[in-house]
mmCIF file of C-alpha atoms in Angstrom:
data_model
loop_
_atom_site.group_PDB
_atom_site.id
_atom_site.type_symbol
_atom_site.label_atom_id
_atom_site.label_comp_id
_atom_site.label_asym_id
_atom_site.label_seq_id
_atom_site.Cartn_x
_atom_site.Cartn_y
_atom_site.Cartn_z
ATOM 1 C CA UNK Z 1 4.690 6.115 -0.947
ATOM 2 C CA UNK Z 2 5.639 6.336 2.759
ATOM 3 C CA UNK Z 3 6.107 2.605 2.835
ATOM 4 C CA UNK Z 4 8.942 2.626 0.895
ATOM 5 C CA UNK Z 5 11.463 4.363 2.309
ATOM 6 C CA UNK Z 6 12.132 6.563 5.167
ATOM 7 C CA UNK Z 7 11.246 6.351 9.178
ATOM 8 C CA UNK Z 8 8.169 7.563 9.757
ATOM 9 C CA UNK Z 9 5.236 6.744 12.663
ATOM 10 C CA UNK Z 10 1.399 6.608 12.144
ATOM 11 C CA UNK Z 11 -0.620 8.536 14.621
ATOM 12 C CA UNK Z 12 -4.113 7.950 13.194
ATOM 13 C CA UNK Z 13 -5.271 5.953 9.843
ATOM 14 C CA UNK Z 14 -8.471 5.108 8.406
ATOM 15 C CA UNK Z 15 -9.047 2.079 6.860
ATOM 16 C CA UNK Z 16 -11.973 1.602 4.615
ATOM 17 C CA UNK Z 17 -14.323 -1.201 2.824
ATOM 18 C CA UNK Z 18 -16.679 -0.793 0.455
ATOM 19 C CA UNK Z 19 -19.792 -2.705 -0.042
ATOM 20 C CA UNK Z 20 -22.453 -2.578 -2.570
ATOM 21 C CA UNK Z 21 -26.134 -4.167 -2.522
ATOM 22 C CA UNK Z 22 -29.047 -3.083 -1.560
ATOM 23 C CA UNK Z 23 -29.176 -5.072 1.960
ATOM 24 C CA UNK Z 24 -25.720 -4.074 2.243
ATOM 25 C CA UNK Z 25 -26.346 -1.832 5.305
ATOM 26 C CA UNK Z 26 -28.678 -3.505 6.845
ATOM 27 C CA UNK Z 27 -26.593 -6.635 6.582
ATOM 28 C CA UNK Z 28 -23.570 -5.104 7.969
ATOM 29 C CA UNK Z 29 -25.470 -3.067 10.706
ATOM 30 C CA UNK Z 30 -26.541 -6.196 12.129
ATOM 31 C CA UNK Z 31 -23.231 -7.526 12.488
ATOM 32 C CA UNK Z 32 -22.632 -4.735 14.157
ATOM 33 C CA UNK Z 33 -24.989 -5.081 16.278
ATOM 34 C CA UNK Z 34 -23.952 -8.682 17.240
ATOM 35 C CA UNK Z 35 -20.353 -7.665 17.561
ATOM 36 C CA UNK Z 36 -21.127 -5.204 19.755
ATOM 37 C CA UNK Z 37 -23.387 -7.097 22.117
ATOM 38 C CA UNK Z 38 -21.038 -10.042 22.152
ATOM 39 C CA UNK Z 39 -17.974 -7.721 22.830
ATOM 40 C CA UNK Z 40 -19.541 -5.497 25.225
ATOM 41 C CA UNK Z 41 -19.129 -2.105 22.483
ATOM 42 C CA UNK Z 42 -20.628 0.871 21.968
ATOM 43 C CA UNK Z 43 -22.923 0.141 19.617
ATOM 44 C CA UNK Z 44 -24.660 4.053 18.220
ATOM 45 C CA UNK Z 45 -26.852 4.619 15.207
ATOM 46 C CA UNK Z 46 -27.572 8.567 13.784
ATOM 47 C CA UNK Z 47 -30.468 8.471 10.791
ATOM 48 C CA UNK Z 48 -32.171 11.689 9.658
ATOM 49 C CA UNK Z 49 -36.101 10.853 10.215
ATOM 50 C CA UNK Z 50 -37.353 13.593 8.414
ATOM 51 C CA UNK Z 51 -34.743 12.937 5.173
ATOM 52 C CA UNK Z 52 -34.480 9.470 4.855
ATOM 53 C CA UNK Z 53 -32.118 10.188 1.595
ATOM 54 C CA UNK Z 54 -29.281 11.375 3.903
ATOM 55 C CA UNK Z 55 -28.381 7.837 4.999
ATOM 56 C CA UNK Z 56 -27.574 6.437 8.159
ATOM 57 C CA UNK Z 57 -24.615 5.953 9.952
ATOM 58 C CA UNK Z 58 -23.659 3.335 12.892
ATOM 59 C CA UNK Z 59 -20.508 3.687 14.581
ATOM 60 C CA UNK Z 60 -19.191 1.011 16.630
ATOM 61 C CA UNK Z 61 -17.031 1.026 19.857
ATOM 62 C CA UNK Z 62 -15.548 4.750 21.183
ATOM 63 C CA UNK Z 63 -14.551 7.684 19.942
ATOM 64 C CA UNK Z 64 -12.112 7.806 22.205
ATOM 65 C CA UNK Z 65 -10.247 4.672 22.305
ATOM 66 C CA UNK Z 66 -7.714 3.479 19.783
ATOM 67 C CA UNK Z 67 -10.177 1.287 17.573
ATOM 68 C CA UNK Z 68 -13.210 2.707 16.831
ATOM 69 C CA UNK Z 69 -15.585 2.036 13.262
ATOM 70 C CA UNK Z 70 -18.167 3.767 11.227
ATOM 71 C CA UNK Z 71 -20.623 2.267 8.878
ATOM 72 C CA UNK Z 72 -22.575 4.537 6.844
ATOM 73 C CA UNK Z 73 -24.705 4.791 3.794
ATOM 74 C CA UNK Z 74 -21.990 6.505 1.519
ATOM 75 C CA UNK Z 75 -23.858 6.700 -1.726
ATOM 76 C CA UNK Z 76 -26.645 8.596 -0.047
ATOM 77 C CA UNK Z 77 -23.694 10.933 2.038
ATOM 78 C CA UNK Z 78 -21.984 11.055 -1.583
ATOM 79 C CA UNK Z 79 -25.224 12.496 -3.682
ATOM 80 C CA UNK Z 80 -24.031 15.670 -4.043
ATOM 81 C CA UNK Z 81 -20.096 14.951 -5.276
ATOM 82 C CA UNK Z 82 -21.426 12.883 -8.031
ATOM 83 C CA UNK Z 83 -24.368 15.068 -8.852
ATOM 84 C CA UNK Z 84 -23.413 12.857 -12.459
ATOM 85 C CA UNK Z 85 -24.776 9.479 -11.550
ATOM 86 C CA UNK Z 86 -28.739 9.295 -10.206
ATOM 87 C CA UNK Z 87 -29.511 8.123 -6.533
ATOM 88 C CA UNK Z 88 -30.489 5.426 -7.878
ATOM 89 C CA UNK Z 89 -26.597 4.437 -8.408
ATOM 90 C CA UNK Z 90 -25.553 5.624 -5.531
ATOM 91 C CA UNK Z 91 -27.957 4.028 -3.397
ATOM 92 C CA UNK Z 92 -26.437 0.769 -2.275
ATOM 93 C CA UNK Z 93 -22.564 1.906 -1.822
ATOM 94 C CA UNK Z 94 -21.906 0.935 1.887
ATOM 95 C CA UNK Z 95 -18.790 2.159 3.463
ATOM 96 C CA UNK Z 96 -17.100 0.471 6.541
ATOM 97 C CA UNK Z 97 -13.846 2.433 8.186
ATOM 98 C CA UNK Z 98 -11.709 1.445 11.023
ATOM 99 C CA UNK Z 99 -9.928 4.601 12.616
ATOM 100 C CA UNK Z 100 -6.660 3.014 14.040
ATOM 101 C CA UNK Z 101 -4.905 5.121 16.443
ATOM 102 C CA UNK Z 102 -1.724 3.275 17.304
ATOM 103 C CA UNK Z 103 -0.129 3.669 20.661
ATOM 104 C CA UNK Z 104 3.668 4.268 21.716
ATOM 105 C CA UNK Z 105 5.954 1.057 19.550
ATOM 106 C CA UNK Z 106 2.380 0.499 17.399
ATOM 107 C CA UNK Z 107 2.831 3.697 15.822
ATOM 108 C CA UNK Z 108 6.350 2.243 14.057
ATOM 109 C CA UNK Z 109 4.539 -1.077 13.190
ATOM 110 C CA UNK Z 110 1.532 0.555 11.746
ATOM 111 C CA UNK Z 111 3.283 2.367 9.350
ATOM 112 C CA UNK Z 112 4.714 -0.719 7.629
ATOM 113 C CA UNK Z 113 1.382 -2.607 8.092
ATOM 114 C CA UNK Z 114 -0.818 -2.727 4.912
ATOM 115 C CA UNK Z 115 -4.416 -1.599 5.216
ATOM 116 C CA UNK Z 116 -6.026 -4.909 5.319
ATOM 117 C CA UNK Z 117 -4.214 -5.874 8.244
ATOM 118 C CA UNK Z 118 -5.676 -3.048 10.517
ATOM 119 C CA UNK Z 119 -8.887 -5.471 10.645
ATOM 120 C CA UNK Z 120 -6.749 -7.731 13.096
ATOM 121 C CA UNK Z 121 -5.530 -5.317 15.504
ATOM 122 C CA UNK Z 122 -8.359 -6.422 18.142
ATOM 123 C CA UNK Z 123 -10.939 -9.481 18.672
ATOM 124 C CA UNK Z 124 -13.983 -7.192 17.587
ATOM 125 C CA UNK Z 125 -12.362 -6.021 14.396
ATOM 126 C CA UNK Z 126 -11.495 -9.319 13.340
ATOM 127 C CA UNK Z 127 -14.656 -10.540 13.768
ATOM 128 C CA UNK Z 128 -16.171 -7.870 12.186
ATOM 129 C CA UNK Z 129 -13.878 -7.953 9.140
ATOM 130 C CA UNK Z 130 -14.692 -11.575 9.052
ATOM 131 C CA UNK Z 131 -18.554 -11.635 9.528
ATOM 132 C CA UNK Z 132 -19.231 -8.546 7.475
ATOM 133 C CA UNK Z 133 -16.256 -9.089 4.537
ATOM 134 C CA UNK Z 134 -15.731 -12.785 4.830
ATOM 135 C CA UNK Z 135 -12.174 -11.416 5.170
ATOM 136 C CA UNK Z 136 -9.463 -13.339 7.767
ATOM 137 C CA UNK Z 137 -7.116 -11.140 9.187
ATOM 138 C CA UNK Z 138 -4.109 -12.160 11.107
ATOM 139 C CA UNK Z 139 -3.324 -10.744 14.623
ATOM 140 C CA UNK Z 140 -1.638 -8.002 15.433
ATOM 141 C CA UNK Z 141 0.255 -7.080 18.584
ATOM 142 C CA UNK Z 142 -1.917 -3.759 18.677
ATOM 143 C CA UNK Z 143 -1.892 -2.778 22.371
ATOM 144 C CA UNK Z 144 1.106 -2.929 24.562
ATOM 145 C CA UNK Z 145 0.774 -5.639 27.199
ATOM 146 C CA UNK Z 146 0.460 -4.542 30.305
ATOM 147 C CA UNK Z 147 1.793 -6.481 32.914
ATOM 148 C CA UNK Z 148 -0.494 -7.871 35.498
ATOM 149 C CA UNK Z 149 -1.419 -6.006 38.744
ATOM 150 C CA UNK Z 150 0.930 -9.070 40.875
ATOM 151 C CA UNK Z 151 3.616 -8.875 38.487
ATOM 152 C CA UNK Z 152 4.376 -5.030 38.894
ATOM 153 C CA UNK Z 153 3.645 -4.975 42.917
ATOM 154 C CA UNK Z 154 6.631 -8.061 42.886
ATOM 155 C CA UNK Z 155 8.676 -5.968 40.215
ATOM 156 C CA UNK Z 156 8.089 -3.042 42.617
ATOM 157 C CA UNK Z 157 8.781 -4.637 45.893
ATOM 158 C CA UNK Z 158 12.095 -6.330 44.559
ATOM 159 C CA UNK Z 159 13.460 -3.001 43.214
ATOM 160 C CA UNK Z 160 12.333 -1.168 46.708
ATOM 161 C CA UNK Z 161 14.028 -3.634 48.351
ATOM 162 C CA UNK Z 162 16.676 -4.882 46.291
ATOM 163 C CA UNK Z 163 19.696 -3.524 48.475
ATOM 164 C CA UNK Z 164 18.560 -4.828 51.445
ATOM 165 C CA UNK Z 165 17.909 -8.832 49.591
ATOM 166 C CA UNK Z 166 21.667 -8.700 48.469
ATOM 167 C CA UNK Z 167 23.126 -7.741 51.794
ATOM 168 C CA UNK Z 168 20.849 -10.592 53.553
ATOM 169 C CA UNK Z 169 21.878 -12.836 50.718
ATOM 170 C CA UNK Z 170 25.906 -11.838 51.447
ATOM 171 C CA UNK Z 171 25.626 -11.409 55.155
ATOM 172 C CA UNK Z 172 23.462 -13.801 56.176
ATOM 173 C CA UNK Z 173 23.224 -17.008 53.757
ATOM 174 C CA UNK Z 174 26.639 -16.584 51.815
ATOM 175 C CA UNK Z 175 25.487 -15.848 48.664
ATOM 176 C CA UNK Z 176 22.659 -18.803 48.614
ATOM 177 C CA UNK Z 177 19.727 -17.362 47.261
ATOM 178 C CA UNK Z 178 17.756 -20.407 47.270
ATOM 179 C CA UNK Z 179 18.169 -20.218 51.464
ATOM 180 C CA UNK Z 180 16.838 -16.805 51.121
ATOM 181 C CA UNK Z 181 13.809 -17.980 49.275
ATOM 182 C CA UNK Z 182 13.579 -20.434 52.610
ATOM 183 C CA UNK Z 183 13.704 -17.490 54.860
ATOM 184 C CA UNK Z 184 11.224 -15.788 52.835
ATOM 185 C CA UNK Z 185 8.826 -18.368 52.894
ATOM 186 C CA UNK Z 186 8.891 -18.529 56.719
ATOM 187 C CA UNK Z 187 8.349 -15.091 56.945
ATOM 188 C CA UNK Z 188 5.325 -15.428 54.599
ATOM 189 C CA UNK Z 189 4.092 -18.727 56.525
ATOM 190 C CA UNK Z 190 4.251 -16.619 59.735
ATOM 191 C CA UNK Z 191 2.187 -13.487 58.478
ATOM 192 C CA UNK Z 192 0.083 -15.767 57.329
ATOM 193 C CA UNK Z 193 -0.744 -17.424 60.696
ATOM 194 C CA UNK Z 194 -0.914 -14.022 62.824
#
């Protein structure tokens, strides 16, 4: 519904998969696993040892950061809301969600994105999504790109300095720039050698 008309920006969805089998977990919790090891993740797995029909749940990267997943038995979680169907039933229903929270321009894009495309916001959710649902999701611009360390100390120094370039580049080399660049580079050759 919010798709289809109006301006609106996504602060937090979840985005979920459902599996069925009975290896299903176990399957998908060792991709998880992998994932995790190979992306350098949080990798965390909660179980109830002394009721081993609550299910298990393994939740993948943090809680804190923008992409974060959660695997869990849901047909064991679900036993009580459908009281109706035997555990038997219920037994191998896997669920997989990806909580998204988007970040400053993502918010905009997320809310025109359609679920399956969450899965590509990041390496370790498309590899995931691929591994675990055989699913091959395109990538998204997710995180704002930061520019490097060098690139905002330059930006930085230019704008400190900016006045001071322009008058040496009026006063002193008569609008050249490219003579500037010379002096520069002498400078920077001599601070180098003291």
């Amino acid at each position: 519904l919010l798709r289809k008309g109006g301006d609106h920006r996504v602060t937090r969805c979840d985005v979920a998969i459902d599996l069925y089998g009975e290896e299903a977990f176990a399957r998908t919790e060792a991709i998880a696993h992998r994932v995790a090891t190979d992306c350098g993740l949080q990798l965390r797995k909660v179980a109830t040892p002394l009721d081993r029909t609550a299910g298990e749940t393994v939740y993948l990267g943090s809680r804190s950061s923008a992409l974060f997943a959660r695997i869990y038995e849901k047909g064991k979680a679900e036993r009580s809301v459908y009281s109706d169907r035997s555990a038997d039933e219920l037994q191998p229903w896997v669920r997989c969600e990806l909580e998204v929270k988007p970040q400053k321009d993502m918010k905009a894009l997320a809310a025109t994105m359609p679920p399956e495309a969450f899965w590509g916001c990041s390496d370790w959710t498309a590899r995931l999504a691929e591994e675990a649902f055989a699913m091959s999701p395109d990538p998204v611009p997710f995180h704002p790109r930061r520019t490097a360390s060098d690139d905002r100390a330059f930006a930085f120094m230019c704008a400190q300095y900016r006045n001071l370039l322009r008058k040496r580049v009026a006063e002193r080399h008569n609008g050249d720039r490219a003579a500037l660049y010379r002096e520069l580079d002498r400078h920077i050759d001599q601070a180098s050698a003291a």
